[in-house]
Amino acid sequence: MDVTQSRAVAQRIKYLIEKLNLNQTRFARKLSLDPANLSKALNGKLPITAGLINRIAADFQVSKRWLATGAGMPFEKPELNPPHRHPDTDGRMVPIYDIDVTAGCSELSLEFTTDRIIGSIILPSVKPGSVIVRVSGDSMQPDILDGSYIAVRPVTDPDCIFWGQIYVVVMDDYRMVKRVRRNSDPDKVNLVSSNPIYDPIEIPRSKIRHLYLVEAILNLKLQC
């Protein structure tokens, strides 16, 4: 697990500690861990191992997939039948979240909690782990209208970019929806708006904390 992935997992563990109304010491003791070692792992001084992820997932009934990759939700309810495929279509039931991806700069997976789900929709051919979120602003018009919704899924390897595709790009201070295009410098990328009044933005690849591929665009506005 690289530094960026470890940092993201640490953020999710901290989020989990807060949601469970615990502090790091009590959380560590429930896992039979040394609180000092847990603190070092969350601060990047010790590696976050697969064993730690497995233990947290088992002891706190947390989604291992969410904890390791950020995909899905922290507390996924088990069901007898597969919940994502609609029986009468080739589509997948995708949850709609009351989240604006262009507002804030936190890791999006931390906001994908059940209380933020406002509905679901059937979409064909989307990958597992996809969710629907809102986009504000006119920088991607006419491709994405202000206030419309997009289906996104997390990219586990930020170095694997489909050039020219639209992504949600998460950096330390911003979350933006842009086309990601190749730069002549392999250590940089260009973030390009569809609206010609906005100039391209050149950023170092190292500044990208998380990427979400935009799989579908729903140019509509929910009325409630």
Tab-separated table of C-alpha atoms in Angstrom:
chain	number	residue	atom	x	y	z
A	1	MET	CA	0.000	0.000	0.000
A	2	ASP	CA	1.551	3.337	-1.058
A	3	VAL	CA	1.636	6.545	0.987
A	4	THR	CA	-1.460	8.049	-0.665
A	5	GLN	CA	-3.515	4.886	-0.117
A	6	SER	CA	-2.340	4.607	3.505
A	7	ARG	CA	-3.311	8.229	4.128
A	8	ALA	CA	-6.770	7.598	2.691
A	9	VAL	CA	-7.283	4.466	4.816
A	10	ALA	CA	-6.147	6.400	7.899
A	11	GLN	CA	-8.747	9.078	7.151
A	12	ARG	CA	-11.457	6.441	6.913
A	13	ILE	CA	-10.391	4.876	10.224
A	14	LYS	CA	-10.483	8.297	11.894
A	15	TYR	CA	-13.926	8.889	10.428
A	16	LEU	CA	-15.038	5.504	11.777
A	17	ILE	CA	-13.717	6.310	15.262
A	18	GLU	CA	-15.726	9.534	15.252
A	19	LYS	CA	-18.907	7.840	13.985
A	20	LEU	CA	-18.629	5.211	16.738
A	21	ASN	CA	-18.268	7.938	19.387
A	22	LEU	CA	-14.905	6.556	20.496
A	23	ASN	CA	-11.459	8.017	20.951
A	24	GLN	CA	-8.317	6.421	19.531
A	25	THR	CA	-7.380	4.810	22.837
A	26	ARG	CA	-10.750	3.097	23.341
A	27	PHE	CA	-10.873	2.103	19.653
A	28	ALA	CA	-7.414	0.510	19.917
A	29	ARG	CA	-8.284	-1.361	23.101
A	30	LYS	CA	-11.429	-2.809	21.540
A	31	LEU	CA	-9.119	-4.226	18.868
A	32	SER	CA	-6.606	-5.419	21.492
A	33	LEU	CA	-4.014	-3.065	20.003
A	34	ASP	CA	-1.446	-0.814	21.615
A	35	PRO	CA	-2.990	2.696	21.395
A	36	ALA	CA	0.460	4.167	20.712
A	37	ASN	CA	0.947	1.901	17.677
A	38	LEU	CA	-2.514	2.748	16.341
A	39	SER	CA	-1.730	6.446	16.685
A	40	LYS	CA	1.535	5.960	14.783
A	41	ALA	CA	-0.288	4.074	12.009
A	42	LEU	CA	-2.906	6.818	11.659
A	43	ASN	CA	-0.179	9.451	11.505
A	44	GLY	CA	1.873	7.639	8.863
A	45	LYS	CA	4.704	6.539	11.162
A	46	LEU	CA	3.758	2.856	10.901
A	47	PRO	CA	2.214	1.048	7.916
A	48	ILE	CA	-1.492	0.216	7.861
A	49	THR	CA	-1.481	-3.524	7.244
A	50	ALA	CA	-4.049	-5.806	5.649
A	51	GLY	CA	-4.304	-7.512	9.035
A	52	LEU	CA	-5.386	-4.266	10.707
A	53	ILE	CA	-7.980	-3.646	8.007
A	54	ASN	CA	-9.335	-7.197	8.407
A	55	ARG	CA	-9.517	-6.850	12.192
A	56	ILE	CA	-11.383	-3.531	12.055
A	57	ALA	CA	-13.800	-4.881	9.437
A	58	ALA	CA	-14.539	-7.991	11.505
A	59	ASP	CA	-14.706	-6.413	14.963
A	60	PHE	CA	-16.777	-3.379	14.034
A	61	GLN	CA	-18.879	-4.932	11.240
A	62	VAL	CA	-17.508	-2.421	8.739
A	63	SER	CA	-17.298	-2.948	4.993
A	64	LYS	CA	-13.780	-4.166	4.259
A	65	ARG	CA	-14.098	-2.893	0.675
A	66	TRP	CA	-14.961	0.612	1.913
A	67	LEU	CA	-12.172	0.574	4.479
A	68	ALA	CA	-9.529	-0.552	1.976
A	69	THR	CA	-10.607	1.345	-1.157
A	70	GLY	CA	-13.307	3.868	-0.225
A	71	ALA	CA	-15.845	2.151	-2.482
A	72	GLY	CA	-19.394	1.657	-1.241
A	73	MET	CA	-20.537	2.606	2.250
A	74	PRO	CA	-19.008	2.026	5.708
A	75	PHE	CA	-21.913	-0.030	7.029
A	76	GLU	CA	-23.420	-2.047	4.207
A	77	LYS	CA	-26.508	-4.025	5.151
A	78	PRO	CA	-26.276	-7.675	4.069
A	79	GLU	CA	-29.196	-8.917	1.997
A	80	LEU	CA	-30.249	-12.372	0.842
A	81	ASN	CA	-30.426	-11.335	-2.825
A	82	PRO	CA	-27.856	-9.284	-4.722
A	83	PRO	CA	-28.987	-5.679	-4.110
A	84	HIS	CA	-27.517	-3.981	-7.143
A	85	ARG	CA	-29.033	-5.745	-10.147
A	86	HIS	CA	-32.600	-4.979	-11.101
A	87	PRO	CA	-34.315	-8.268	-12.118
A	88	ASP	CA	-36.102	-6.879	-15.160
A	89	THR	CA	-33.325	-4.837	-16.750
A	90	ASP	CA	-29.662	-4.878	-17.614
A	91	GLY	CA	-29.234	-1.947	-15.267
A	92	ARG	CA	-27.779	-1.541	-11.800
A	93	MET	CA	-29.511	0.208	-8.908
A	94	VAL	CA	-27.255	3.150	-8.132
A	95	PRO	CA	-27.759	5.215	-4.937
A	96	ILE	CA	-28.220	8.985	-5.231
A	97	TYR	CA	-26.461	11.039	-2.554
A	98	ASP	CA	-27.257	14.538	-1.392
A	99	ILE	CA	-23.644	15.511	-1.972
A	100	ASP	CA	-22.162	18.246	-4.163
A	101	VAL	CA	-18.796	16.979	-5.405
A	102	THR	CA	-17.558	20.485	-6.158
A	103	ALA	CA	-18.181	21.694	-2.584
A	104	GLY	CA	-15.444	20.960	-0.068
A	105	CYS	CA	-12.159	19.103	-0.322
A	106	SER	CA	-12.572	16.076	1.941
A	107	GLU	CA	-12.304	12.509	0.705
A	108	LEU	CA	-15.684	11.770	-0.872
A	109	SER	CA	-16.009	8.256	0.550
A	110	LEU	CA	-16.249	9.751	4.043
A	111	GLU	CA	-19.451	11.501	2.982
A	112	PHE	CA	-21.126	8.395	1.526
A	113	THR	CA	-23.203	7.600	4.596
A	114	THR	CA	-26.694	6.108	4.519
A	115	ASP	CA	-28.297	9.272	5.907
A	116	ARG	CA	-27.176	11.160	2.772
A	117	ILE	CA	-28.959	8.801	0.340
A	118	ILE	CA	-32.014	10.480	-1.204
A	119	GLY	CA	-33.012	7.772	-3.691
A	120	SER	CA	-31.724	5.413	-6.357
A	121	ILE	CA	-31.945	4.964	-10.103
A	122	ILE	CA	-31.381	2.121	-12.564
A	123	LEU	CA	-28.400	2.712	-14.848
A	124	PRO	CA	-27.124	0.246	-17.449
A	125	SER	CA	-23.526	-0.939	-17.568
A	126	VAL	CA	-22.205	0.975	-14.549
A	127	LYS	CA	-19.558	-0.725	-12.460
A	128	PRO	CA	-20.063	-1.922	-8.867
A	129	GLY	CA	-19.322	0.791	-6.320
A	130	SER	CA	-20.749	3.591	-8.465
A	131	VAL	CA	-22.776	6.341	-6.814
A	132	ILE	CA	-24.650	9.414	-8.059
A	133	VAL	CA	-23.746	12.892	-6.829
A	134	ARG	CA	-24.527	16.491	-7.765
A	135	VAL	CA	-22.365	19.012	-9.631
A	136	SER	CA	-22.585	22.798	-9.195
A	137	GLY	CA	-21.138	25.415	-11.512
A	138	ASP	CA	-20.974	26.011	-15.249
A	139	SER	CA	-17.353	25.077	-16.000
A	140	MET	CA	-18.358	21.762	-17.627
A	141	GLN	CA	-21.285	23.092	-19.674
A	142	PRO	CA	-22.617	21.966	-22.092
A	143	ASP	CA	-21.462	18.441	-21.111
A	144	ILE	CA	-22.623	18.783	-17.487
A	145	LEU	CA	-25.233	21.391	-16.631
A	146	ASP	CA	-25.181	23.330	-13.382
A	147	GLY	CA	-27.050	21.326	-10.722
A	148	SER	CA	-27.050	18.080	-12.677
A	149	TYR	CA	-26.070	14.641	-11.410
A	150	ILE	CA	-23.226	12.325	-12.382
A	151	ALA	CA	-22.486	8.654	-11.668
A	152	VAL	CA	-18.940	8.218	-10.388
A	153	ARG	CA	-16.786	5.406	-9.063
A	154	PRO	CA	-13.438	5.573	-7.267
A	155	VAL	CA	-10.201	4.921	-9.128
A	156	THR	CA	-8.008	2.697	-6.985
A	157	ASP	CA	-4.817	3.512	-8.913
A	158	PRO	CA	-4.482	7.297	-9.474
A	159	ASP	CA	-1.616	6.668	-11.904
A	160	CYS	CA	-4.010	4.885	-14.290
A	161	ILE	CA	-5.759	7.710	-16.143
A	162	PHE	CA	-7.914	7.429	-19.265
A	163	TRP	CA	-6.781	10.599	-20.992
A	164	GLY	CA	-9.600	12.849	-22.115
A	165	GLN	CA	-12.172	11.322	-19.743
A	166	ILE	CA	-14.068	13.361	-17.153
A	167	TYR	CA	-13.072	12.815	-13.515
A	168	VAL	CA	-13.801	14.202	-10.096
A	169	VAL	CA	-10.327	15.324	-9.029
A	170	VAL	CA	-9.750	15.649	-5.285
A	171	MET	CA	-6.816	17.732	-4.049
A	172	ASP	CA	-5.939	19.092	-0.626
A	173	ASP	CA	-7.870	22.329	-1.146
A	174	TYR	CA	-10.309	21.633	-3.984
A	175	ARG	CA	-12.644	19.093	-5.559
A	176	MET	CA	-13.187	19.687	-9.266
A	177	VAL	CA	-14.970	17.979	-12.150
A	178	LYS	CA	-12.717	18.225	-15.227
A	179	ARG	CA	-11.433	16.405	-18.262
A	180	VAL	CA	-7.983	15.101	-17.478
A	181	ARG	CA	-5.607	15.489	-20.403
A	182	ARG	CA	-1.989	14.553	-20.921
A	183	ASN	CA	0.699	17.151	-20.265
A	184	SER	CA	4.060	17.272	-22.056
A	185	ASP	CA	5.608	16.864	-18.615
A	186	PRO	CA	4.778	13.289	-17.400
A	187	ASP	CA	4.726	14.559	-13.810
A	188	LYS	CA	1.864	16.943	-14.571
A	189	VAL	CA	-1.671	16.799	-15.983
A	190	ASN	CA	-4.008	19.321	-17.548
A	191	LEU	CA	-7.496	19.790	-16.102
A	192	VAL	CA	-9.732	21.067	-18.884
A	193	SER	CA	-13.229	22.597	-18.656
A	194	SER	CA	-15.857	22.081	-21.347
A	195	ASN	CA	-16.885	25.729	-21.057
A	196	PRO	CA	-14.408	27.715	-23.217
A	197	ILE	CA	-14.445	30.735	-20.893
A	198	TYR	CA	-12.346	28.739	-18.409
A	199	ASP	CA	-8.645	28.260	-19.035
A	200	PRO	CA	-7.014	24.830	-18.596
A	201	ILE	CA	-5.357	24.197	-15.252
A	202	GLU	CA	-1.926	22.582	-15.070
A	203	ILE	CA	-1.217	20.663	-11.857
A	204	PRO	CA	1.452	18.230	-10.622
A	205	ARG	CA	0.174	14.653	-10.522
A	206	SER	CA	1.439	14.449	-6.946
A	207	LYS	CA	-1.230	16.982	-5.922
A	208	ILE	CA	-4.046	14.561	-6.820
A	209	ARG	CA	-5.240	12.781	-3.682
A	210	HIS	CA	-8.198	10.871	-5.144
A	211	LEU	CA	-9.821	10.339	-8.544
A	212	TYR	CA	-13.386	9.350	-9.374
A	213	LEU	CA	-14.215	8.391	-12.943
A	214	VAL	CA	-17.443	9.913	-14.265
A	215	GLU	CA	-19.318	6.947	-15.766
A	216	ALA	CA	-22.618	8.645	-16.639
A	217	ILE	CA	-24.047	12.167	-16.811
A	218	LEU	CA	-27.667	12.885	-15.915
A	219	ASN	CA	-28.439	16.391	-17.072
A	220	LEU	CA	-31.493	16.939	-14.910
A	221	LYS	CA	-32.320	18.628	-11.645
A	222	LEU	CA	-34.259	16.893	-8.888
A	223	GLN	CA	-37.194	19.000	-7.692
A	224	CYS	CA	-37.310	17.580	-4.156
